Amino acid sequence: SQTIHQWPATLVQPVGSPLSLECTVEGTSNPNLYWYRQAAGRGLQLLFYSVGIGQISSEVPQNLSASRPQDRQFILSSKKLLLSDSGFYLCAYTPGTGGDEQFFGPGTRLTVL
Amino acid sequence: QQQVKQSPQSLIVQKGGISIINCAYENTAFDYFPWYQQFPGKGPALLIAIRPDVSEKKEGRFTISFNKSAKQFSLHIMDSQPGDSATYFCAASWDYKLSFGAGTTVTVRA
């Protein structure tokens, strides 16, 4: 069966500190991977997506970056966090077998103080 | 620019009643329309989805109605239960990417 993991579940960081959020998928090869941000009481904003190792597309210019060092690993990073980076970060995948369904991870709640 | 517009922002329904959430889109390239259910502090869960060549899809108490000419689609929750209280998001997909509506918070009163 397929599963998706994100960690950490919650994170409190000071302004100006670095960030690294990790997402891993199990049970499928060559998935499409996605990072979303959800502000409080808002919809989901697509930040980055990847169709393969080392292939990253950015949807919104911002203070964040993404990397895909392994087939089923997706990392969201920042060198210096801003207050506006606070939010609920969600990783999602589409199985490598194809199709349009996206399945979401449990999310990381980031608070920047 | 929001590509998918969702309404209402919130709704309250009595147990056993029908919840209806509406979405509209502009981009005719969209070819897949899913609905997600999200509980507080959790990731969204795929609920039901439809393609534009189908006008209606039903799974249990959840039904999607799709009007391609009007570029609108809706979610109907029949026999609403307290456990259905959640935020629901419509979305539309094109080129592997989903565009989400702003969400509707549904509260089912017992």
XYZ file of C-alpha atoms in Angstrom:
223
model
C 0.000 0.000 0.000
C 1.027 3.603 -0.494
C 1.733 6.024 2.329
C 3.087 9.543 2.659
C 4.992 10.910 5.626
C 5.877 14.434 6.659
C 8.030 15.664 9.477
C 8.153 17.373 11.726
C 4.452 17.633 12.571
C 4.894 21.023 14.222
C 7.709 23.527 14.224
C 8.289 26.881 15.891
C 11.176 28.866 14.451
C 12.518 32.396 14.955
C 12.574 34.886 12.113
C 15.784 34.596 10.125
C 16.411 30.949 10.955
C 16.708 28.212 8.296
C 14.017 25.673 7.493
C 13.956 22.104 6.282
C 10.731 20.114 5.943
C 10.810 16.579 4.651
C 8.290 14.455 2.812
C 8.657 10.812 1.825
C 6.366 8.516 -0.103
C 6.240 4.738 0.128
C 4.673 2.125 -2.110
C 5.073 3.775 -5.508
C 7.971 4.655 -7.790
C 8.441 7.864 -9.796
C 5.562 9.743 -8.194
C 4.787 13.368 -8.952
C 5.423 15.330 -5.765
C 3.928 18.619 -4.607
C 4.364 21.193 -1.835
C 1.387 23.331 -0.826
C 0.941 26.018 1.804
C -2.363 26.621 3.557
C -2.831 29.860 5.469
C -5.266 29.816 8.392
C -8.830 29.433 7.116
C -7.697 29.600 3.506
C -7.372 27.334 0.509
C -4.271 25.556 -0.677
C -1.575 27.353 -2.642
C 0.732 25.250 -4.814
C 4.354 26.161 -4.115
C 6.454 23.564 -5.978
C 5.998 20.375 -7.920
C 8.357 17.728 -9.253
C 7.914 15.074 -11.923
C 11.308 13.446 -11.328
C 14.576 13.482 -9.383
C 16.192 16.910 -9.582
C 13.249 18.367 -11.526
C 11.584 21.201 -9.617
C 9.027 23.687 -10.865
C 8.171 26.755 -8.824
C 4.684 28.181 -8.943
C 5.083 31.227 -6.745
C 8.204 33.377 -6.296
C 9.036 33.440 -2.623
C 11.470 32.855 0.162
C 11.334 29.073 -0.180
C 13.028 26.426 -2.299
C 12.460 22.730 -2.919
C 14.653 19.781 -3.770
C 14.144 16.153 -4.709
C 17.333 14.278 -3.883
C 15.741 10.831 -4.184
C 12.801 9.436 -6.120
C 10.417 9.432 -3.183
C 11.843 12.261 -1.095
C 10.830 15.910 -1.367
C 12.333 18.661 0.791
C 11.148 22.212 1.371
C 13.797 24.671 2.542
C 14.468 28.244 3.399
C 17.712 30.017 4.278
C 16.025 32.744 6.331
C 12.429 32.477 7.505
C 10.018 35.415 7.405
C 6.958 35.949 9.581
C 4.847 35.490 6.442
C 6.193 31.940 6.026
C 3.993 30.754 8.895
C 1.330 28.289 7.809
C 0.360 24.692 7.317
C 2.623 22.986 4.786
C 1.292 20.001 2.933
C 3.090 17.517 0.747
C 1.136 15.532 -1.834
C 1.835 12.890 -4.436
C 0.382 11.367 -7.535
C 1.295 7.672 -7.903
C 3.881 6.806 -10.500
C 1.391 4.542 -12.248
C -0.303 7.668 -13.593
C -3.689 9.254 -13.068
C -4.757 12.580 -11.658
C -5.474 11.713 -8.033
C -3.361 13.624 -5.533
C -2.985 12.253 -2.031
C -1.930 14.486 0.814
C 0.323 13.944 3.792
C -0.559 14.887 7.380
C 1.082 18.317 7.116
C 3.556 20.418 9.103
C 2.359 23.357 11.167
C 5.056 26.058 10.972
C 4.993 29.090 13.253
C 7.587 31.779 12.696
C 8.025 34.131 15.654
C -6.074 35.217 -9.626
C -8.252 32.456 -8.233
C -9.044 29.977 -10.979
C -11.729 28.125 -9.027
C -14.400 30.034 -7.133
C -16.211 28.221 -4.326
C -19.348 29.119 -2.393
C -20.652 29.400 0.232
C -17.798 30.102 2.625
C -19.656 28.248 5.365
C -22.948 26.516 5.924
C -24.906 24.959 8.763
C -27.220 22.023 8.175
C -29.349 19.875 10.443
C -28.594 16.187 10.821
C -30.249 14.336 7.990
C -30.331 17.399 5.741
C -28.596 18.084 2.420
C -25.426 20.162 2.123
C -24.725 21.774 -1.252
C -21.419 23.391 -2.198
C -20.872 25.089 -5.538
C -17.769 25.770 -7.613
C -17.140 27.606 -10.863
C -14.098 27.723 -13.125
C -12.934 29.625 -16.184
C -10.125 27.548 -17.680
C -11.652 25.110 -20.165
C -8.402 23.118 -20.174
C -9.255 21.697 -16.752
C -9.957 17.983 -17.192
C -10.346 16.553 -13.690
C -12.407 17.881 -10.796
C -11.867 16.401 -7.316
C -13.378 17.256 -3.963
C -11.411 17.041 -0.741
C -12.522 16.810 2.879
C -10.303 18.288 5.583
C -10.626 18.016 9.360
C -8.858 20.552 11.607
C -5.119 19.943 11.801
C -5.183 17.168 9.186
C -4.258 16.913 5.543
C -7.059 16.985 2.955
C -8.481 13.601 1.980
C -9.742 12.858 -1.511
C -13.501 12.379 -1.315
C -14.821 12.028 -4.851
C -13.835 13.203 -8.330
C -15.342 13.623 -11.774
C -14.233 14.194 -15.363
C -15.982 16.650 -17.703
C -17.450 13.925 -19.905
C -19.717 12.826 -17.034
C -22.608 14.907 -15.688
C -23.018 13.193 -12.338
C -21.127 10.817 -10.068
C -22.367 9.307 -6.835
C -20.419 7.562 -4.100
C -22.466 6.710 -1.036
C -23.986 9.908 0.362
C -21.756 12.150 -1.781
C -22.729 13.255 -5.303
C -20.945 15.513 -7.779
C -23.030 17.303 -10.389
C -21.113 18.725 -13.349
C -22.318 21.297 -15.887
C -19.684 21.648 -18.586
C -21.449 24.386 -20.561
C -21.848 26.541 -17.451
C -18.365 25.647 -16.188
C -19.813 24.791 -12.797
C -19.797 21.769 -10.531
C -21.228 21.049 -7.130
C -21.018 18.628 -4.228
C -24.170 17.336 -2.568
C -23.927 15.632 0.814
C -27.104 13.686 1.450
C -28.362 12.686 4.904
C -25.677 14.876 6.520
C -24.184 13.485 9.739
C -22.257 15.213 12.560
C -19.148 13.351 11.387
C -19.399 15.215 8.069
C -18.553 18.474 9.854
C -15.370 19.538 8.089
C -13.995 21.905 5.476
C -14.584 20.878 1.872
C -12.455 22.021 -1.048
C -13.218 21.745 -4.718
C -10.345 21.668 -7.159
C -9.626 21.522 -10.871
C -6.663 19.922 -12.574
C -4.692 20.668 -15.700
C -1.150 19.692 -16.620
C -0.642 17.695 -13.385
C -1.492 20.683 -11.197
C -4.505 21.315 -8.981
C -6.127 24.712 -8.460
C -8.204 24.820 -5.281
C -11.271 26.726 -4.243
C -11.146 28.680 -0.986
C -13.076 26.041 0.941
C -16.467 25.653 2.617
C -16.799 24.904 6.304
C -19.760 22.611 6.891
C -21.287 22.275 10.347
C -23.867 19.547 10.900
C -26.086 20.158 13.920
C -27.368 17.098 15.742
